[in-house]
Amino acid sequence: MTVHVSPCAAPAVDPVTREVRTESGQREVFCGLTGIVWLHRKIQDAFFLVVGSRTCAHLIQSAAGVMIFAEPRFGTAIMEEKDLAGLTDANDELDRVVTQLLARRPDIKLLFLVGSCPSEVIKLDLSRAALRLSQRFSPGVRILNYSGSGIETTFTQGEDACLASLVPVLPAAEDEAASLLVVGSLADVVEDQFKRMFDALGVGPVAFFPPRKSTALPSVGPNTKILMAQPFLPDTVRALQERGAKRLAAPFPFGVEGTTAWLRAAADAFGVAPAHFDKVTEPNRARAERALTAYKSELAGRRIFFFPDSQLEIPLARFLARELSMQLVEVATPYLHREHLAEELKLLPLDVALTEGQDVDHQLDRCRAARPDIVVCGLGLANPLEAEGITTKWSIELVFTPIQGYEQAADLAELFARPLVRRAKLVA
Amino acid sequence: MQLTVWTYEGPPHVGAMRVATGMDGLHYVLHAPQGDTYADLLFTMIERRAKRPPVTYTTFAARDLGKDTAELFMTAARDAYARFQPQAMIVGASCTGSLIQDDPGGLAKSLGFPIPVIPIDLPAYQRKENWGASETFYQLVRAIAGPKAPPPGTKRAERAPGVRAICNLLGPTALGFRHRDDVAEITKLLGQLGIDVNVTAPMGATPADLARLGDADFNVVLYPEIAGQAASWLHRIFHQPFTKTIPIGVSATREFIREVAALAGVDPAPVLAEAATRLPWYSHSVDSTYLTNKRVFIFGDATHAIAAARIASEELGFKVVGLGTYSREFGRDLREAAAKYGVEALITDDYLEVEAKVAELHPELVLGTQMERHIAKRLGVPCAVISAPVHVQDFPARYAPQMGFEGANVIFDTWVHPLMMGLEEHLLAMFKDDFEFKDGALPSHLGTGHAPQTAPDVPEVVIALPQGAPTLDDAASAPAAANGAAAGAVWAPEAEKELQKIPFFVRGKARRNTERFANENGVATITVETLYDAKAHFAR
């Protein structure tokens, strides 16, 4: 095991630059291709074509689980022996597959060529292929490229790579007036709630990125203010900043506190009077707090351990510690972007063990030694830990379920309470 | 490149994982990028295993590629050996691992572990999951049983009189469709014949058990896709004959009993006489008459598809209208089987091709994998699962073998159930205009005093129904109606209404045939007469 102590750990009192264990070794995580499973539901006229191996196809199929559609909007161009022989052939083959696909699916307006480990290792230039194919199929279909490979991306980073590839094609904002861009895919129901809230606050115009249709891309410019809805989007935000947009520092909208601070960051940037902010948010805050009380008695004092998965771990740990009084044993994240997580780190208790990266066997040793009340981990670890008598909450659900905002605060708490209630209920 | 939406088989290293996960005391060190650990959850979730698969992945990332990935592999192998203390280790690379051209076999050898370390080379861009499982098992058997091989030319010693015959059960793996219960069923059957099982492998075996494979008198091959290659090798090297019959279905189980009895030198008669199976009687009972010539489409791995076709045709009285497999390695066997039923073999791993075939053939029942379940659902056709790949519900808690006599019982229930559902649904639709079935109608047993004397006699309808359906079915022998057959002819309201009286699962075909008939005969308006003219025309 290699444990590096972060060099900037000296002033341990600073919550943002606090010490973080950096671990490397075997990682039990998804690759970025998995992002396709929720992204294709969000952008309804987009198709995701992975250029990879049978493994990639098998992964997406396993991750998509029962979401088997008659005509799913994702697929894999499986590379075969002959594609590996020479690169020119591979390009011709790709053109053929894309032509075949677009003929089958004339409703597709946006096609992502998604790079994988095999395509990255053999250095198949998918960005050039995207450019070449875009010329051929424009104006009907726009073709972009990003990498969802395991060697470059972990799970939700696939969304970051996807959205970052969209940034260059966003129209330039002509307006002098400020506008708000909420970045990160949210469930439609959550998006609609936030939209109503921003309208009531008088914050706007508001656009969401990614959009539901690729034909309705939001514009971006120097007067665009970015509010990050998801913590795993550094490349997307950097690309937006390069186009002049400004990021608003805020924690993430989990729980009452997170949602309030997140909305307030936008309200402040748009000069909303504090009294008006309180008046608008008060009923929702009160309702959410009321709904949370039911779970507080279940969760308070329980010890929780997070394995790394989605980068949602730190904001979720903050919510569980501060609003539900849970004790944090270890909070691990695949990557820690200190600037984007700064507001979260300020709120996180100082004595929490933070880990960036993973060496799964060693982490399991720590987990077993700590005997937490509940462990947040992937499905590869969940049942084996349950069999050892350790209650788990499988982490992937946190990416697919609407959990942001006031109305979902109690639903989010319930996701953690349910496994504990279940364990207590079962006699045999 | 091949455009793929859903795949029937995973990559070959998943096959190797199925062998490793089925065994005990074996560890697999896999040179693979971050993310390939997704395969763990097939075992922990679909098969609901309580332990992590015994696989260590190197999980290299892009930043490692510039450095020494070989060193990364050696560290992973060293750590895995120290932590898990396996009896043997297999090493190899996943599809990306094989592109970076480290040599897992050579690297692991150089570490000098005091256990067998077996390199498994799996051509990830040519082969698939079952091939990977077969190759892994074969290499393991060769490496571990091989050193115990008798000198060439040695004859097997005769078994002493009074000593029970012993055999190995070869083929069951982790993530195998009903492997758990098939092993139990066949072990029980062999026990009844007076034959003991020496080693069951890979599932449940340790490397030490593999070293004892040569002790058996013969081998029982349960799944040729996985064990065929190893069994042939054992035959060559240890002179162990192996069984060819797959005991799925009543007739096949009987044949299997005769085959093993001959190999073991025991009398099969008592076990054959006892044959505790209900399938034949259930199938003969009058309730099953409506199953006669039900048009069935079968797709799956070759072993299960071929077995299913035989049961369907000979034991349930269905009509096999399509037979296919995704196992290209067994294409010849499947073609032979298809020829027996006079159907064209469909050998493909493209589920869209399977879907097109199902749509074209208009079967009344689909027997297939998880994919066919979804295809059938979409087309509104009853379906039962007979082969991997399967979802979690097909790793049931209850005892549910496919093999042996209990397997035959399970198969009867599983296949007939969706048809009964179909019949029920049809009856409900048929009676939807009946005043007794209307919303708000009082249940007649509550004695409201006006239950109709002339209420339809339900049993009569049940009997009448199959007579109508097969007549229309036979039309399928005609080539599928051309697309765009609807152009021209218009349905008269009464004809449309009459069409609704045809069972929903053949209605689509009846519609197409009628439209085709109308177009070919220049009929502009399809009347009730046209409908029955067409029916008569295609019934010939």
CSV table of N, CA and C in Angstrom, one decimal, chain A residues 208-331:
chain,number,residue,atom,x,y,z
A,208,PHE,N,-30.5,24.9,-17.6
A,208,PHE,CA,-29.9,23.7,-17.1
A,208,PHE,C,-29.0,23.0,-18.1
A,209,PHE,N,-27.8,22.5,-17.6
A,209,PHE,CA,-26.9,21.9,-18.5
A,209,PHE,C,-26.5,20.5,-17.9
A,210,PRO,N,-26.7,19.4,-18.5
A,210,PRO,CA,-27.2,19.2,-19.9
A,210,PRO,C,-28.7,19.5,-20.0
A,211,PRO,N,-29.1,19.9,-21.2
A,211,PRO,CA,-30.5,20.2,-21.5
A,211,PRO,C,-31.2,18.9,-21.8
A,212,ARG,N,-32.5,18.9,-21.9
A,212,ARG,CA,-33.3,17.7,-22.2
A,212,ARG,C,-33.2,17.4,-23.7
A,213,LYS,N,-33.0,18.4,-24.5
A,213,LYS,CA,-32.9,18.2,-25.9
A,213,LYS,C,-31.6,18.8,-26.4
A,214,SER,N,-30.9,18.2,-27.3
A,214,SER,CA,-29.7,18.7,-27.8
A,214,SER,C,-29.9,19.9,-28.7
A,215,THR,N,-31.2,20.1,-29.1
A,215,THR,CA,-31.5,21.2,-30.0
A,215,THR,C,-31.8,22.5,-29.1
A,216,ALA,N,-31.8,22.3,-27.8
A,216,ALA,CA,-32.0,23.5,-26.9
A,216,ALA,C,-30.8,23.7,-26.0
A,217,LEU,N,-29.7,23.9,-26.6
A,217,LEU,CA,-28.5,24.0,-25.8
A,217,LEU,C,-28.5,25.4,-25.2
A,218,PRO,N,-28.1,25.5,-23.9
A,218,PRO,CA,-28.0,26.8,-23.3
A,218,PRO,C,-26.8,27.6,-23.9
A,219,SER,N,-26.9,29.0,-23.8
A,219,SER,CA,-25.8,29.8,-24.3
A,219,SER,C,-24.9,30.1,-23.1
A,220,VAL,N,-23.7,30.5,-23.4
A,220,VAL,CA,-22.7,30.8,-22.4
A,220,VAL,C,-21.9,32.0,-22.8
A,221,GLY,N,-21.5,32.9,-21.8
A,221,GLY,CA,-20.7,34.0,-22.1
A,221,GLY,C,-20.2,34.7,-20.8
A,222,PRO,N,-19.6,35.8,-20.9
A,222,PRO,CA,-19.0,36.4,-19.7
A,222,PRO,C,-20.0,36.8,-18.6
A,223,ASN,N,-21.3,36.9,-18.9
A,223,ASN,CA,-22.3,37.2,-17.9
A,223,ASN,C,-23.0,36.0,-17.4
A,224,THR,N,-22.5,34.8,-17.7
A,224,THR,CA,-23.1,33.6,-17.3
A,224,THR,C,-22.5,33.2,-15.9
A,225,LYS,N,-23.4,32.9,-14.9
A,225,LYS,CA,-23.0,32.5,-13.6
A,225,LYS,C,-23.3,31.0,-13.5
A,226,ILE,N,-22.2,30.3,-13.1
A,226,ILE,CA,-22.4,28.8,-13.0
A,226,ILE,C,-22.7,28.4,-11.6
A,227,LEU,N,-23.7,27.6,-11.4
A,227,LEU,CA,-24.0,27.0,-10.2
A,227,LEU,C,-23.9,25.5,-10.4
A,228,MET,N,-22.9,24.9,-9.7
A,228,MET,CA,-22.7,23.5,-9.9
A,228,MET,C,-23.7,22.7,-9.1
A,229,ALA,N,-24.4,21.8,-9.8
A,229,ALA,CA,-25.4,20.9,-9.1
A,229,ALA,C,-24.8,19.6,-8.7
A,230,GLN,N,-23.7,19.3,-9.3
A,230,GLN,CA,-23.0,18.0,-9.0
A,230,GLN,C,-21.5,18.3,-8.8
A,231,PRO,N,-20.9,17.6,-7.9
A,231,PRO,CA,-19.5,17.9,-7.5
A,231,PRO,C,-18.4,17.3,-8.5
A,232,PHE,N,-18.9,16.6,-9.4
A,232,PHE,CA,-17.9,15.8,-10.2
A,232,PHE,C,-17.6,16.4,-11.6
A,233,LEU,N,-17.7,17.7,-11.7
A,233,LEU,CA,-17.6,18.4,-13.0
A,233,LEU,C,-16.5,19.4,-13.2
A,234,PRO,N,-15.3,19.1,-12.8
A,234,PRO,CA,-14.2,20.1,-12.9
A,234,PRO,C,-13.9,20.5,-14.4
A,235,ASP,N,-13.8,19.5,-15.3
A,235,ASP,CA,-13.5,19.8,-16.7
A,235,ASP,C,-14.5,20.6,-17.4
A,236,THR,N,-15.8,20.3,-17.1
A,236,THR,CA,-16.9,21.1,-17.6
A,236,THR,C,-16.9,22.5,-17.2
A,237,VAL,N,-16.7,22.7,-15.9
A,237,VAL,CA,-16.7,24.0,-15.3
A,237,VAL,C,-15.5,24.8,-15.9
A,238,ARG,N,-14.3,24.2,-16.0
A,238,ARG,CA,-13.2,24.9,-16.5
A,238,ARG,C,-13.4,25.3,-18.0
A,239,ALA,N,-14.0,24.4,-18.7
A,239,ALA,CA,-14.3,24.8,-20.1
A,239,ALA,C,-15.3,25.9,-20.2
A,240,LEU,N,-16.3,25.9,-19.3
A,240,LEU,CA,-17.3,27.0,-19.2
A,240,LEU,C,-16.6,28.3,-18.8
A,241,GLN,N,-15.7,28.2,-17.8
A,241,GLN,CA,-14.9,29.4,-17.4
A,241,GLN,C,-14.1,30.0,-18.5
A,242,GLU,N,-13.5,29.1,-19.3
A,242,GLU,CA,-12.7,29.5,-20.5
A,242,GLU,C,-13.6,30.3,-21.4
A,243,ARG,N,-14.9,30.1,-21.4
A,243,ARG,CA,-15.8,30.9,-22.3
A,243,ARG,C,-16.3,32.1,-21.5
A,244,GLY,N,-15.7,32.4,-20.4
A,244,GLY,CA,-16.1,33.6,-19.7
A,244,GLY,C,-17.0,33.5,-18.5
A,245,ALA,N,-17.6,32.3,-18.3
A,245,ALA,CA,-18.6,32.1,-17.3
A,245,ALA,C,-17.9,32.1,-15.9
A,246,LYS,N,-18.6,32.5,-14.9
A,246,LYS,CA,-18.1,32.6,-13.5
A,246,LYS,C,-18.8,31.6,-12.6
A,247,ARG,N,-18.0,30.9,-11.9
A,247,ARG,CA,-18.5,29.9,-10.9
A,247,ARG,C,-18.9,30.5,-9.6
A,248,LEU,N,-20.1,30.2,-9.1
A,248,LEU,CA,-20.5,30.7,-7.8
A,248,LEU,C,-20.1,29.6,-6.8
A,249,ALA,N,-19.4,30.0,-5.8
A,249,ALA,CA,-19.0,29.1,-4.7
A,249,ALA,C,-20.2,28.7,-3.9
A,250,ALA,N,-20.4,27.4,-3.7
A,250,ALA,CA,-21.5,27.0,-2.9
A,250,ALA,C,-21.4,25.5,-2.6
A,251,PRO,N,-22.0,25.1,-1.5
A,251,PRO,CA,-22.0,23.7,-1.2
A,251,PRO,C,-23.0,23.0,-2.2
A,252,PHE,N,-23.2,21.8,-2.1
A,252,PHE,CA,-24.1,21.1,-3.1
A,252,PHE,C,-25.5,20.9,-2.5
A,253,PRO,N,-26.5,20.9,-3.3
A,253,PRO,CA,-27.9,21.0,-2.8
A,253,PRO,C,-28.4,19.7,-2.2
A,254,PHE,N,-27.8,19.2,-1.2
A,254,PHE,CA,-28.3,18.0,-0.4
A,254,PHE,C,-28.7,18.5,0.9
A,255,GLY,N,-29.9,18.0,1.3
A,255,GLY,CA,-30.4,18.4,2.6
A,255,GLY,C,-30.9,19.8,2.6
A,256,VAL,N,-31.4,20.3,3.8
A,256,VAL,CA,-32.0,21.6,4.0
A,256,VAL,C,-30.8,22.6,3.9
A,257,GLU,N,-29.8,22.3,4.7
A,257,GLU,CA,-28.7,23.3,4.8
A,257,GLU,C,-28.0,23.5,3.4
A,258,GLY,N,-27.7,22.4,2.7
A,258,GLY,CA,-27.0,22.4,1.5
A,258,GLY,C,-27.8,23.1,0.4
A,259,THR,N,-29.1,22.8,0.4
A,259,THR,CA,-30.0,23.4,-0.6
A,259,THR,C,-30.1,24.9,-0.4
A,260,THR,N,-30.3,25.3,0.9
A,260,THR,CA,-30.4,26.7,1.2
A,260,THR,C,-29.2,27.5,0.8
A,261,ALA,N,-28.0,26.9,1.2
A,261,ALA,CA,-26.8,27.6,0.9
A,261,ALA,C,-26.6,27.7,-0.6
A,262,TRP,N,-27.0,26.7,-1.3
A,262,TRP,CA,-26.8,26.6,-2.8
A,262,TRP,C,-27.7,27.6,-3.5
A,263,LEU,N,-29.0,27.7,-3.0
A,263,LEU,CA,-29.9,28.7,-3.6
A,263,LEU,C,-29.4,30.1,-3.2
A,264,ARG,N,-28.9,30.2,-2.0
A,264,ARG,CA,-28.5,31.6,-1.5
A,264,ARG,C,-27.3,32.1,-2.4
A,265,ALA,N,-26.4,31.2,-2.8
A,265,ALA,CA,-25.3,31.6,-3.6
A,265,ALA,C,-25.8,32.2,-4.9
A,266,ALA,N,-26.9,31.6,-5.5
A,266,ALA,CA,-27.4,32.2,-6.7
A,266,ALA,C,-28.2,33.5,-6.4
A,267,ALA,N,-28.9,33.5,-5.2
A,267,ALA,CA,-29.7,34.7,-4.9
A,267,ALA,C,-28.8,35.9,-4.6
A,268,ASP,N,-27.7,35.6,-3.9
A,268,ASP,CA,-26.8,36.7,-3.6
A,268,ASP,C,-26.2,37.2,-4.9
A,269,ALA,N,-25.8,36.4,-5.9
A,269,ALA,CA,-25.2,36.8,-7.1
A,269,ALA,C,-26.2,37.6,-7.9
A,270,PHE,N,-27.5,37.4,-7.7
A,270,PHE,CA,-28.5,38.1,-8.5
A,270,PHE,C,-29.2,39.2,-7.7
A,271,GLY,N,-28.5,39.5,-6.5
A,271,GLY,CA,-29.0,40.7,-5.7
A,271,GLY,C,-30.4,40.5,-5.1
A,272,VAL,N,-30.7,39.3,-4.7
A,272,VAL,CA,-32.0,39.1,-4.1
A,272,VAL,C,-31.9,39.5,-2.6
A,273,ALA,N,-32.9,40.3,-2.1
A,273,ALA,CA,-32.8,40.7,-0.8
A,273,ALA,C,-33.0,39.5,0.2
A,274,PRO,N,-32.2,39.5,1.3
A,274,PRO,CA,-32.3,38.4,2.2
A,274,PRO,C,-33.7,38.2,2.7
A,275,ALA,N,-34.4,39.2,3.0
A,275,ALA,CA,-35.8,39.0,3.5
A,275,ALA,C,-36.6,38.3,2.5
A,276,HIS,N,-36.5,38.6,1.2
A,276,HIS,CA,-37.2,38.0,0.2
A,276,HIS,C,-36.8,36.5,0.1
A,277,PHE,N,-35.5,36.3,0.2
A,277,PHE,CA,-35.0,34.9,0.1
A,277,PHE,C,-35.6,34.1,1.2
A,278,ASP,N,-35.6,34.6,2.4
A,278,ASP,CA,-36.2,33.9,3.6
A,278,ASP,C,-37.7,33.6,3.3
A,279,LYS,N,-38.4,34.6,2.8
A,279,LYS,CA,-39.8,34.5,2.7
A,279,LYS,C,-40.1,33.3,1.6
A,280,VAL,N,-39.3,33.3,0.6
A,280,VAL,CA,-39.6,32.3,-0.5
A,280,VAL,C,-39.2,30.9,0.0
A,281,THR,N,-38.1,30.8,0.7
A,281,THR,CA,-37.6,29.4,1.0
A,281,THR,C,-38.1,28.9,2.3
A,282,GLU,N,-38.6,29.8,3.1
A,282,GLU,CA,-39.0,29.3,4.5
A,282,GLU,C,-40.0,28.2,4.5
A,283,PRO,N,-41.1,28.2,3.7
A,283,PRO,CA,-42.1,27.1,3.7
A,283,PRO,C,-41.4,25.8,3.3
A,284,ASN,N,-40.6,25.8,2.3
A,284,ASN,CA,-39.9,24.5,1.9
A,284,ASN,C,-38.9,24.0,2.9
A,285,ARG,N,-38.2,25.0,3.5
A,285,ARG,CA,-37.3,24.6,4.5
A,285,ARG,C,-38.0,23.9,5.7
A,286,ALA,N,-39.1,24.6,6.1
A,286,ALA,CA,-39.8,24.0,7.3
A,286,ALA,C,-40.4,22.6,6.9
A,287,ARG,N,-40.9,22.5,5.8
A,287,ARG,CA,-41.5,21.2,5.4
A,287,ARG,C,-40.4,20.1,5.3
A,288,ALA,N,-39.2,20.5,4.7
A,288,ALA,CA,-38.2,19.5,4.6
A,288,ALA,C,-37.7,19.1,6.0
A,289,GLU,N,-37.5,20.1,6.9
A,289,GLU,CA,-37.0,19.8,8.2
A,289,GLU,C,-38.0,18.9,9.0
A,290,ARG,N,-39.3,19.2,8.8
A,290,ARG,CA,-40.3,18.3,9.4
A,290,ARG,C,-40.2,16.9,8.9
A,291,ALA,N,-40.0,16.8,7.6
A,291,ALA,CA,-39.9,15.4,7.0
A,291,ALA,C,-38.7,14.7,7.5
A,292,LEU,N,-37.6,15.4,7.8
A,292,LEU,CA,-36.3,14.8,8.2
A,292,LEU,C,-36.4,14.3,9.7
A,293,THR,N,-37.2,14.9,10.5
A,293,THR,CA,-37.2,14.5,11.9
A,293,THR,C,-37.5,13.0,12.1
A,294,ALA,N,-38.3,12.4,11.2
A,294,ALA,CA,-38.7,11.0,11.3
A,294,ALA,C,-37.4,10.2,11.2
A,295,TYR,N,-36.4,10.6,10.4
A,295,TYR,CA,-35.2,9.8,10.2
A,295,TYR,C,-34.1,10.1,11.2
A,296,LYS,N,-34.3,11.2,11.9
A,296,LYS,CA,-33.2,11.6,12.8
A,296,LYS,C,-33.1,10.6,13.9
A,297,SER,N,-34.2,10.1,14.4
A,297,SER,CA,-34.1,9.2,15.6
A,297,SER,C,-33.5,7.9,15.1
A,298,GLU,N,-33.7,7.5,13.8
A,298,GLU,CA,-33.1,6.3,13.3
A,298,GLU,C,-31.6,6.4,13.1
A,299,LEU,N,-31.2,7.6,12.6
A,299,LEU,CA,-29.8,7.7,12.1
A,299,LEU,C,-28.9,8.4,13.1
A,300,ALA,N,-29.3,9.2,14.0
A,300,ALA,CA,-28.5,9.9,14.9
A,300,ALA,C,-27.5,9.0,15.7
A,301,GLY,N,-26.3,9.3,15.7
A,301,GLY,CA,-25.3,8.6,16.4
A,301,GLY,C,-24.8,7.3,15.7
A,302,ARG,N,-25.4,7.0,14.6
A,302,ARG,CA,-24.9,5.8,13.8
A,302,ARG,C,-23.6,6.1,13.1
A,303,ARG,N,-22.8,5.1,13.0
A,303,ARG,CA,-21.5,5.4,12.4
A,303,ARG,C,-21.5,4.9,11.0
A,304,ILE,N,-21.0,5.8,10.1
A,304,ILE,CA,-21.1,5.5,8.7
A,304,ILE,C,-19.7,5.5,8.0
A,305,PHE,N,-19.5,4.6,7.0
A,305,PHE,CA,-18.2,4.5,6.3
A,305,PHE,C,-18.5,4.6,4.8
A,306,PHE,N,-17.9,5.5,4.1
A,306,PHE,CA,-18.1,5.6,2.7
A,306,PHE,C,-16.9,5.0,1.9
A,307,PHE,N,-17.2,4.1,1.0
A,307,PHE,CA,-16.2,3.7,0.0
A,307,PHE,C,-16.3,4.6,-1.1
A,308,PRO,N,-15.2,4.8,-1.9
A,308,PRO,CA,-15.2,5.8,-3.0
A,308,PRO,C,-16.0,5.3,-4.2
A,309,ASP,N,-16.7,6.2,-4.8
A,309,ASP,CA,-17.6,5.8,-5.9
A,309,ASP,C,-17.8,6.9,-6.9
A,310,SER,N,-18.5,8.0,-6.4
A,310,SER,CA,-19.1,8.9,-7.3
A,310,SER,C,-18.6,10.4,-7.1
A,311,GLN,N,-17.9,10.7,-6.1
A,311,GLN,CA,-17.5,12.0,-5.6
A,311,GLN,C,-18.7,12.7,-4.9
A,312,LEU,N,-19.8,12.0,-4.7
A,312,LEU,CA,-20.9,12.6,-4.0
A,312,LEU,C,-20.7,12.4,-2.5
A,313,GLU,N,-19.6,11.6,-2.2
A,313,GLU,CA,-19.5,11.1,-0.8
A,313,GLU,C,-19.3,12.3,0.2
A,314,ILE,N,-18.5,13.3,-0.1
A,314,ILE,CA,-18.2,14.4,0.9
A,314,ILE,C,-19.5,15.2,1.1
A,315,PRO,N,-20.2,15.7,0.1
A,315,PRO,CA,-21.5,16.4,0.4
A,315,PRO,C,-22.5,15.5,1.1
A,316,LEU,N,-22.6,14.2,0.8
A,316,LEU,CA,-23.5,13.4,1.5
A,316,LEU,C,-23.2,13.2,2.9
A,317,ALA,N,-21.9,13.0,3.2
A,317,ALA,CA,-21.4,12.9,4.5
A,317,ALA,C,-21.7,14.1,5.4
A,318,ARG,N,-21.5,15.3,4.7
A,318,ARG,CA,-21.8,16.5,5.4
A,318,ARG,C,-23.3,16.6,5.8
A,319,PHE,N,-24.1,16.2,4.9
A,319,PHE,CA,-25.6,16.2,5.2
A,319,PHE,C,-25.9,15.3,6.3
A,320,LEU,N,-25.4,14.1,6.2
A,320,LEU,CA,-25.7,13.0,7.3
A,320,LEU,C,-25.1,13.4,8.6
A,321,ALA,N,-23.9,14.1,8.6
A,321,ALA,CA,-23.3,14.4,9.9
A,321,ALA,C,-24.1,15.6,10.5
A,322,ARG,N,-24.4,16.6,9.7
A,322,ARG,CA,-24.9,17.9,10.3
A,322,ARG,C,-26.4,17.9,10.5
A,323,GLU,N,-27.1,17.2,9.6
A,323,GLU,CA,-28.6,17.3,9.7
A,323,GLU,C,-29.2,16.1,10.3
A,324,LEU,N,-28.4,15.0,10.4
A,324,LEU,CA,-29.0,13.8,11.0
A,324,LEU,C,-28.1,13.2,12.1
A,325,SER,N,-27.0,14.0,12.4
A,325,SER,CA,-26.2,13.6,13.5
A,325,SER,C,-25.5,12.3,13.4
A,326,MET,N,-25.2,11.9,12.2
A,326,MET,CA,-24.5,10.6,12.1
A,326,MET,C,-23.0,10.8,12.3
A,327,GLN,N,-22.3,9.8,12.7
A,327,GLN,CA,-20.8,9.9,12.9
A,327,GLN,C,-20.1,9.3,11.7
A,328,LEU,N,-19.1,10.1,11.2
A,328,LEU,CA,-18.4,9.7,10.0
A,328,LEU,C,-17.1,9.0,10.4
A,329,VAL,N,-17.0,7.7,10.0
A,329,VAL,CA,-15.9,6.9,10.3
A,329,VAL,C,-14.8,7.2,9.3
A,330,GLU,N,-15.1,7.0,8.0
A,330,GLU,CA,-14.1,7.3,6.9
A,330,GLU,C,-15.0,7.7,5.7
A,331,VAL,N,-14.5,8.8,5.1
A,331,VAL,CA,-15.2,9.2,3.9
A,331,VAL,C,-14.2,9.2,2.7
